[in-house]
């Protein structure tokens, strides 16, 4: 199973009798699935079905559905929603004394969505309306499939980028393991140096306290657990990228980035060696880049 991006766009046109239309679907990143519809009035059933089909197809992303509809043989007429306009005028008058607000103008109020509406044209009979809506939904399904293909294509493009970044983290882990600061003699020297500082202090320490401090110093000097966990995270990420998962690939990868970052922070905090610290900082840079790309994955 390939990765799917949350970014995509599709546009499909259609026609039936005197009607012509254009579906536009646009998808961007989102924590969950958010569907925003802009359809002409009177197409509530079409919107309901479109939302259901969208939820069945996708799990994440902010998706905008826009339908442009025209009917030939008649001029487009508009009317003013006077009740809504009066409400806006009253609201504007109530805010006249607010220093941080500009005075409302009639041009501005008329540009508010819903003030100027397209006048209703003659309605179709029930049978023709059903046929018309079915044709609209057939076109929508084509647009939906085109959007999925666009998201799939973007996911295919992202896969090698993500793999390269994970492999870079893997190389940095190998570099950290070879660091001179991890050699036994270097670790022993660091522990002895810290103990000398501790014993030279004026504090009176009993044997139990010294053992505790020694254990703490030894723990800080040892980063093998962090490196082992980082290697485990690399294996898990590559497995996800190579095999994929049916659900929540993006969330899984985002969680792995959090784990990567946690271990890299611990690596930097424990390190008393310049070269090892630099490896940890380089790793954090790559992890941030990886996480940016992961935000695009469904």
Tab-separated table of C-alpha atoms in Angstrom:
chain	number	residue	atom	x	y	z
A	1	UNK	CA	0.000	0.000	0.000
A	2	UNK	CA	1.478	3.346	-1.064
A	3	UNK	CA	1.393	6.522	0.971
A	4	UNK	CA	-1.300	9.061	0.214
A	5	UNK	CA	-0.764	12.784	0.542
A	6	UNK	CA	-3.441	15.109	1.892
A	7	UNK	CA	-2.701	17.598	-0.910
A	8	UNK	CA	-4.561	17.369	-4.184
A	9	UNK	CA	-6.840	19.116	-6.680
A	10	UNK	CA	-9.363	18.014	-9.304
A	11	UNK	CA	-11.762	19.716	-11.710
A	12	UNK	CA	-14.522	18.000	-13.696
A	13	UNK	CA	-17.198	19.607	-15.892
A	14	UNK	CA	-20.537	18.204	-16.967
A	15	UNK	CA	-23.831	19.016	-18.672
A	16	UNK	CA	-27.438	17.868	-18.756
A	17	UNK	CA	-30.274	19.465	-20.725
A	18	UNK	CA	-29.917	23.246	-20.260
A	19	UNK	CA	-27.562	22.877	-17.266
A	20	UNK	CA	-23.750	23.029	-17.272
A	21	UNK	CA	-21.551	22.703	-14.212
A	22	UNK	CA	-18.016	22.510	-12.913
A	23	UNK	CA	-16.916	20.551	-9.829
A	24	UNK	CA	-13.720	21.704	-8.123
A	25	UNK	CA	-12.227	19.700	-5.248
A	26	UNK	CA	-9.227	20.969	-3.309
A	27	UNK	CA	-7.528	19.097	-0.471
A	28	UNK	CA	-4.902	20.408	1.978
A	29	UNK	CA	-3.411	19.215	5.268
A	30	UNK	CA	-5.617	18.715	8.312
A	31	UNK	CA	-5.558	16.927	11.668
A	32	UNK	CA	-8.734	15.057	10.852
A	33	UNK	CA	-11.218	15.094	7.990
A	34	UNK	CA	-12.938	18.450	7.472
A	35	UNK	CA	-15.272	18.873	4.495
A	36	UNK	CA	-16.385	22.328	3.363
A	37	UNK	CA	-19.103	22.550	0.704
A	38	UNK	CA	-20.112	25.466	-1.523
A	39	UNK	CA	-23.097	24.363	-3.592
A	40	UNK	CA	-25.980	26.398	-5.029
A	41	UNK	CA	-29.206	26.369	-3.050
A	42	UNK	CA	-31.664	23.552	-3.489
A	43	UNK	CA	-29.061	20.795	-3.753
A	44	UNK	CA	-29.115	19.566	-0.158
A	45	UNK	CA	-29.444	15.926	-1.209
A	46	UNK	CA	-26.475	16.233	-3.542
A	47	UNK	CA	-24.373	17.751	-0.754
A	48	UNK	CA	-25.366	15.019	1.682
A	49	UNK	CA	-24.378	12.240	-0.728
A	50	UNK	CA	-21.165	14.055	-1.678
A	51	UNK	CA	-20.137	14.304	1.976
A	52	UNK	CA	-20.795	10.600	2.546
A	53	UNK	CA	-18.740	9.607	-0.495
A	54	UNK	CA	-15.911	11.883	0.623
A	55	UNK	CA	-15.875	10.373	4.134
A	56	UNK	CA	-15.815	6.886	2.653
A	57	UNK	CA	-12.853	7.743	0.418
A	58	UNK	CA	-10.620	9.767	2.781
A	59	UNK	CA	-9.684	9.816	6.455
A	60	UNK	CA	-7.759	13.071	6.840
A	61	UNK	CA	-7.418	16.439	5.179
A	62	UNK	CA	-9.312	19.710	4.825
A	63	UNK	CA	-11.290	19.330	1.599
A	64	UNK	CA	-13.186	22.103	-0.182
A	65	UNK	CA	-16.024	21.098	-2.541
A	66	UNK	CA	-17.171	23.814	-4.937
A	67	UNK	CA	-19.889	23.452	-7.576
A	68	UNK	CA	-20.391	26.139	-10.241
A	69	UNK	CA	-23.772	25.685	-11.881
A	70	UNK	CA	-25.255	27.530	-14.855
A	71	UNK	CA	-28.568	27.204	-16.643
A	72	UNK	CA	-28.732	28.281	-20.274
A	73	UNK	CA	-31.694	30.011	-21.873
A	74	UNK	CA	-32.239	32.410	-18.990
A	75	UNK	CA	-30.426	35.395	-17.598
A	76	UNK	CA	-28.960	35.224	-14.141
A	77	UNK	CA	-30.886	37.525	-11.821
A	78	UNK	CA	-29.964	38.576	-8.322
A	79	UNK	CA	-31.921	39.799	-5.319
A	80	UNK	CA	-30.998	41.426	-2.017
A	81	UNK	CA	-31.688	39.625	1.244
A	82	UNK	CA	-33.173	42.694	2.926
A	83	UNK	CA	-33.644	41.062	6.331
A	84	UNK	CA	-29.981	40.043	6.519
A	85	UNK	CA	-28.854	43.466	5.250
A	86	UNK	CA	-30.883	45.255	7.944
A	87	UNK	CA	-29.302	43.050	10.605
A	88	UNK	CA	-25.824	43.955	9.346
A	89	UNK	CA	-26.684	47.679	9.324
A	90	UNK	CA	-27.925	47.518	12.918
A	91	UNK	CA	-24.784	45.666	13.938
A	92	UNK	CA	-22.625	48.280	12.189
A	93	UNK	CA	-24.441	51.130	13.979
A	94	UNK	CA	-23.829	49.447	17.319
A	95	UNK	CA	-20.082	49.419	16.612
A	96	UNK	CA	-19.784	53.009	15.332
A	97	UNK	CA	-17.959	54.212	18.465
A	98	UNK	CA	-15.416	51.405	18.470
A	99	UNK	CA	-11.999	53.009	17.879
A	100	UNK	CA	-10.367	49.902	16.407
A	101	UNK	CA	-13.062	49.405	13.701
A	102	UNK	CA	-13.461	51.208	10.385
A	103	UNK	CA	-16.944	52.600	9.652
A	104	UNK	CA	-19.053	50.200	7.596
A	105	UNK	CA	-19.815	51.165	3.992
A	106	UNK	CA	-22.691	50.042	1.815
A	107	UNK	CA	-20.206	48.494	-0.634
A	108	UNK	CA	-18.695	46.466	2.160
A	109	UNK	CA	-22.076	45.298	3.441
A	110	UNK	CA	-23.219	44.245	-0.034
A	111	UNK	CA	-20.061	42.166	-0.404
A	112	UNK	CA	-20.931	40.101	2.670
A	113	UNK	CA	-21.811	36.614	1.557
A	114	UNK	CA	-25.560	36.036	1.647
A	115	UNK	CA	-26.623	39.676	1.208
A	116	UNK	CA	-26.838	39.449	-2.582
A	117	UNK	CA	-28.376	36.150	-3.682
A	118	UNK	CA	-29.115	34.563	-7.001
A	119	UNK	CA	-32.845	34.636	-7.661
A	120	UNK	CA	-34.507	31.265	-7.890
A	121	UNK	CA	-35.401	30.152	-11.389
A	122	UNK	CA	-38.233	27.874	-12.361
A	123	UNK	CA	-37.904	24.565	-10.575
A	124	UNK	CA	-37.739	21.156	-12.219
A	125	UNK	CA	-40.394	18.590	-11.552
A	126	UNK	CA	-39.498	15.826	-9.102
A	127	UNK	CA	-38.604	13.262	-11.762
A	128	UNK	CA	-36.344	15.617	-13.714
A	129	UNK	CA	-34.794	16.843	-10.467
A	130	UNK	CA	-33.784	13.287	-9.563
A	131	UNK	CA	-32.222	12.717	-12.988
A	132	UNK	CA	-30.430	16.057	-12.783
A	133	UNK	CA	-29.026	15.291	-9.326
A	134	UNK	CA	-27.906	11.834	-10.468
A	135	UNK	CA	-25.958	13.426	-13.321
A	136	UNK	CA	-24.372	15.872	-10.911
A	137	UNK	CA	-23.295	13.033	-8.626
A	138	UNK	CA	-21.855	11.043	-11.522
A	139	UNK	CA	-19.622	13.994	-12.306
A	140	UNK	CA	-18.783	14.367	-8.634
A	141	UNK	CA	-17.605	10.748	-8.461
A	142	UNK	CA	-15.267	11.438	-11.382
A	143	UNK	CA	-13.907	14.491	-9.566
A	144	UNK	CA	-13.554	12.443	-6.383
A	145	UNK	CA	-11.589	9.716	-8.160
A	146	UNK	CA	-9.376	12.343	-9.808
A	147	UNK	CA	-8.694	13.885	-6.389
A	148	UNK	CA	-7.708	10.487	-4.996
A	149	UNK	CA	-5.332	9.934	-7.920
A	150	UNK	CA	-3.770	13.355	-7.295
A	151	UNK	CA	-3.259	12.563	-3.615
A	152	UNK	CA	-1.864	9.119	-4.458
A	153	UNK	CA	0.573	10.645	-6.950
A	154	UNK	CA	1.762	13.189	-4.388
A	155	UNK	CA	2.236	10.364	-1.878
A	156	UNK	CA	4.372	8.413	-4.346
A	157	UNK	CA	6.557	11.500	-4.798
A	158	UNK	CA	6.957	11.908	-1.029
A	159	UNK	CA	7.921	8.304	-0.269
A	160	UNK	CA	11.570	8.424	-1.470
A	161	UNK	CA	12.044	11.807	0.246
A	162	UNK	CA	10.888	10.377	3.577
A	163	UNK	CA	13.036	7.264	3.173
A	164	UNK	CA	16.106	9.375	2.452
A	165	UNK	CA	15.545	11.446	5.593
A	166	UNK	CA	15.072	8.341	7.765
A	167	UNK	CA	18.231	6.817	6.297
A	168	UNK	CA	20.089	10.054	7.104
A	169	UNK	CA	19.000	9.656	10.729
A	170	UNK	CA	20.266	6.063	10.582
A	171	UNK	CA	23.664	7.273	9.339
A	172	UNK	CA	23.858	9.836	12.152
A	173	UNK	CA	23.140	7.089	14.703
A	174	UNK	CA	26.055	5.099	13.268
A	175	UNK	CA	28.231	8.201	13.501
A	176	UNK	CA	27.236	8.672	17.142
A	177	UNK	CA	28.121	5.056	17.941
A	178	UNK	CA	31.622	5.621	16.569
A	179	UNK	CA	32.154	8.750	18.646
A	180	UNK	CA	35.285	8.745	20.796
A	181	UNK	CA	33.144	9.933	23.709
A	182	UNK	CA	31.480	6.495	23.829
A	183	UNK	CA	34.678	4.490	24.149
A	184	UNK	CA	35.025	2.723	27.535
A	185	UNK	CA	38.139	4.634	28.506
A	186	UNK	CA	36.466	7.952	27.708
A	187	UNK	CA	33.383	7.042	29.742
A	188	UNK	CA	35.596	5.935	32.654
A	189	UNK	CA	37.556	9.180	32.496
A	190	UNK	CA	34.343	11.238	32.581
A	191	UNK	CA	33.044	9.310	35.609
A	192	UNK	CA	36.366	9.749	37.466
A	193	UNK	CA	36.417	13.455	36.678
A	194	UNK	CA	32.868	13.937	37.943
A	195	UNK	CA	33.631	11.961	41.116
A	196	UNK	CA	36.714	14.081	41.797
A	197	UNK	CA	34.584	17.207	41.545
A	198	UNK	CA	31.986	15.698	43.838
A	199	UNK	CA	34.502	14.580	46.472
A	200	UNK	CA	36.330	17.910	46.331
A	201	UNK	CA	33.165	19.777	47.291
A	202	UNK	CA	32.678	20.796	50.910
A	203	UNK	CA	29.511	18.755	51.234
A	204	UNK	CA	29.577	15.864	53.684
A	205	UNK	CA	28.426	12.769	51.782
A	206	UNK	CA	27.764	9.377	53.313
A	207	UNK	CA	28.466	6.136	51.477
A	208	UNK	CA	24.861	5.762	50.288
A	209	UNK	CA	24.810	9.263	48.819
A	210	UNK	CA	28.090	8.655	47.015
A	211	UNK	CA	26.670	5.470	45.483
A	212	UNK	CA	23.609	7.371	44.291
A	213	UNK	CA	25.711	10.125	42.734
A	214	UNK	CA	27.976	7.548	41.110
A	215	UNK	CA	24.972	5.748	39.601
A	216	UNK	CA	23.599	9.049	38.325
A	217	UNK	CA	26.895	10.011	36.725
A	218	UNK	CA	27.211	6.589	35.092
A	219	UNK	CA	23.661	6.870	33.721
A	220	UNK	CA	24.371	10.259	32.187
A	221	UNK	CA	27.596	8.955	30.661
A	222	UNK	CA	25.823	6.029	28.977
A	223	UNK	CA	23.728	6.832	25.878
A	224	UNK	CA	23.529	3.281	24.560
A	225	UNK	CA	19.826	3.031	25.450
A	226	UNK	CA	19.031	6.179	23.513
A	227	UNK	CA	20.927	4.907	20.476
A	228	UNK	CA	19.167	1.527	20.687
A	229	UNK	CA	15.776	3.207	20.806
A	230	UNK	CA	16.692	5.456	17.874
A	231	UNK	CA	17.673	2.407	15.826
A	232	UNK	CA	14.367	0.787	16.736
A	233	UNK	CA	12.473	3.874	15.566
A	234	UNK	CA	14.378	3.828	12.260
A	235	UNK	CA	13.381	0.200	11.714
A	236	UNK	CA	9.734	0.980	12.477
A	237	UNK	CA	9.658	3.987	10.130
A	238	UNK	CA	11.213	2.076	7.247
A	239	UNK	CA	8.742	-0.744	7.799
A	240	UNK	CA	5.830	1.710	7.611
A	241	UNK	CA	7.232	3.317	4.457
A	242	UNK	CA	7.972	-0.002	2.769
A	243	UNK	CA	4.833	-1.922	3.674
A	244	UNK	CA	2.338	0.732	4.637
A	245	UNK	CA	-0.605	0.328	6.976
A	246	UNK	CA	-4.285	0.314	6.195
A	247	UNK	CA	-5.123	3.155	8.575
A	248	UNK	CA	-3.402	6.126	10.124
A	249	UNK	CA	-0.059	6.076	8.293
A	250	UNK	CA	0.397	9.812	8.769
A	251	UNK	CA	-0.429	9.638	12.473
A	252	UNK	CA	1.966	6.712	12.960
A	253	UNK	CA	4.792	8.585	11.265
A	254	UNK	CA	4.036	11.751	13.221
A	255	UNK	CA	4.254	9.751	16.466
A	256	UNK	CA	7.602	8.295	15.340
A	257	UNK	CA	8.902	11.828	14.737
A	258	UNK	CA	7.983	12.735	18.314
A	259	UNK	CA	9.895	9.705	19.576
A	260	UNK	CA	12.889	10.555	17.384
A	261	UNK	CA	12.926	14.084	18.759
A	262	UNK	CA	12.682	12.901	22.377
A	263	UNK	CA	15.706	10.625	22.042
A	264	UNK	CA	17.713	13.256	20.142
A	265	UNK	CA	17.042	15.777	22.938
A	266	UNK	CA	18.223	13.263	25.554
A	267	UNK	CA	21.315	12.543	23.469
A	268	UNK	CA	22.211	16.240	23.401
A	269	UNK	CA	21.530	16.738	27.109
A	270	UNK	CA	23.749	13.793	28.110
A	271	UNK	CA	26.600	14.610	25.779
A	272	UNK	CA	29.717	16.313	27.131
A	273	UNK	CA	31.553	15.853	23.852
A	274	UNK	CA	31.499	18.466	21.094
A	275	UNK	CA	31.372	15.997	18.196
A	276	UNK	CA	28.597	13.949	19.796
A	277	UNK	CA	26.584	17.073	20.548
A	278	UNK	CA	26.923	18.118	16.906
A	279	UNK	CA	25.612	14.735	15.788
A	280	UNK	CA	22.588	15.208	18.057
A	281	UNK	CA	21.943	18.708	16.673
A	282	UNK	CA	22.244	17.481	13.073
A	283	UNK	CA	19.800	14.728	13.927
A	284	UNK	CA	17.271	17.235	15.293
A	285	UNK	CA	17.480	19.240	12.053
A	286	UNK	CA	16.715	16.158	9.949
A	287	UNK	CA	13.904	15.116	12.307
A	288	UNK	CA	12.288	18.556	11.905
A	289	UNK	CA	12.475	18.216	8.111
A	290	UNK	CA	11.013	14.731	8.323
A	291	UNK	CA	8.145	15.939	10.485
A	292	UNK	CA	7.350	18.753	8.025
A	293	UNK	CA	6.970	16.215	5.228
A	294	UNK	CA	5.004	13.807	7.417
A	295	UNK	CA	2.377	16.529	7.961
A	296	UNK	CA	1.384	15.976	4.313
A	297	UNK	CA	0.642	12.259	4.754
A	298	UNK	CA	-2.912	11.030	5.356
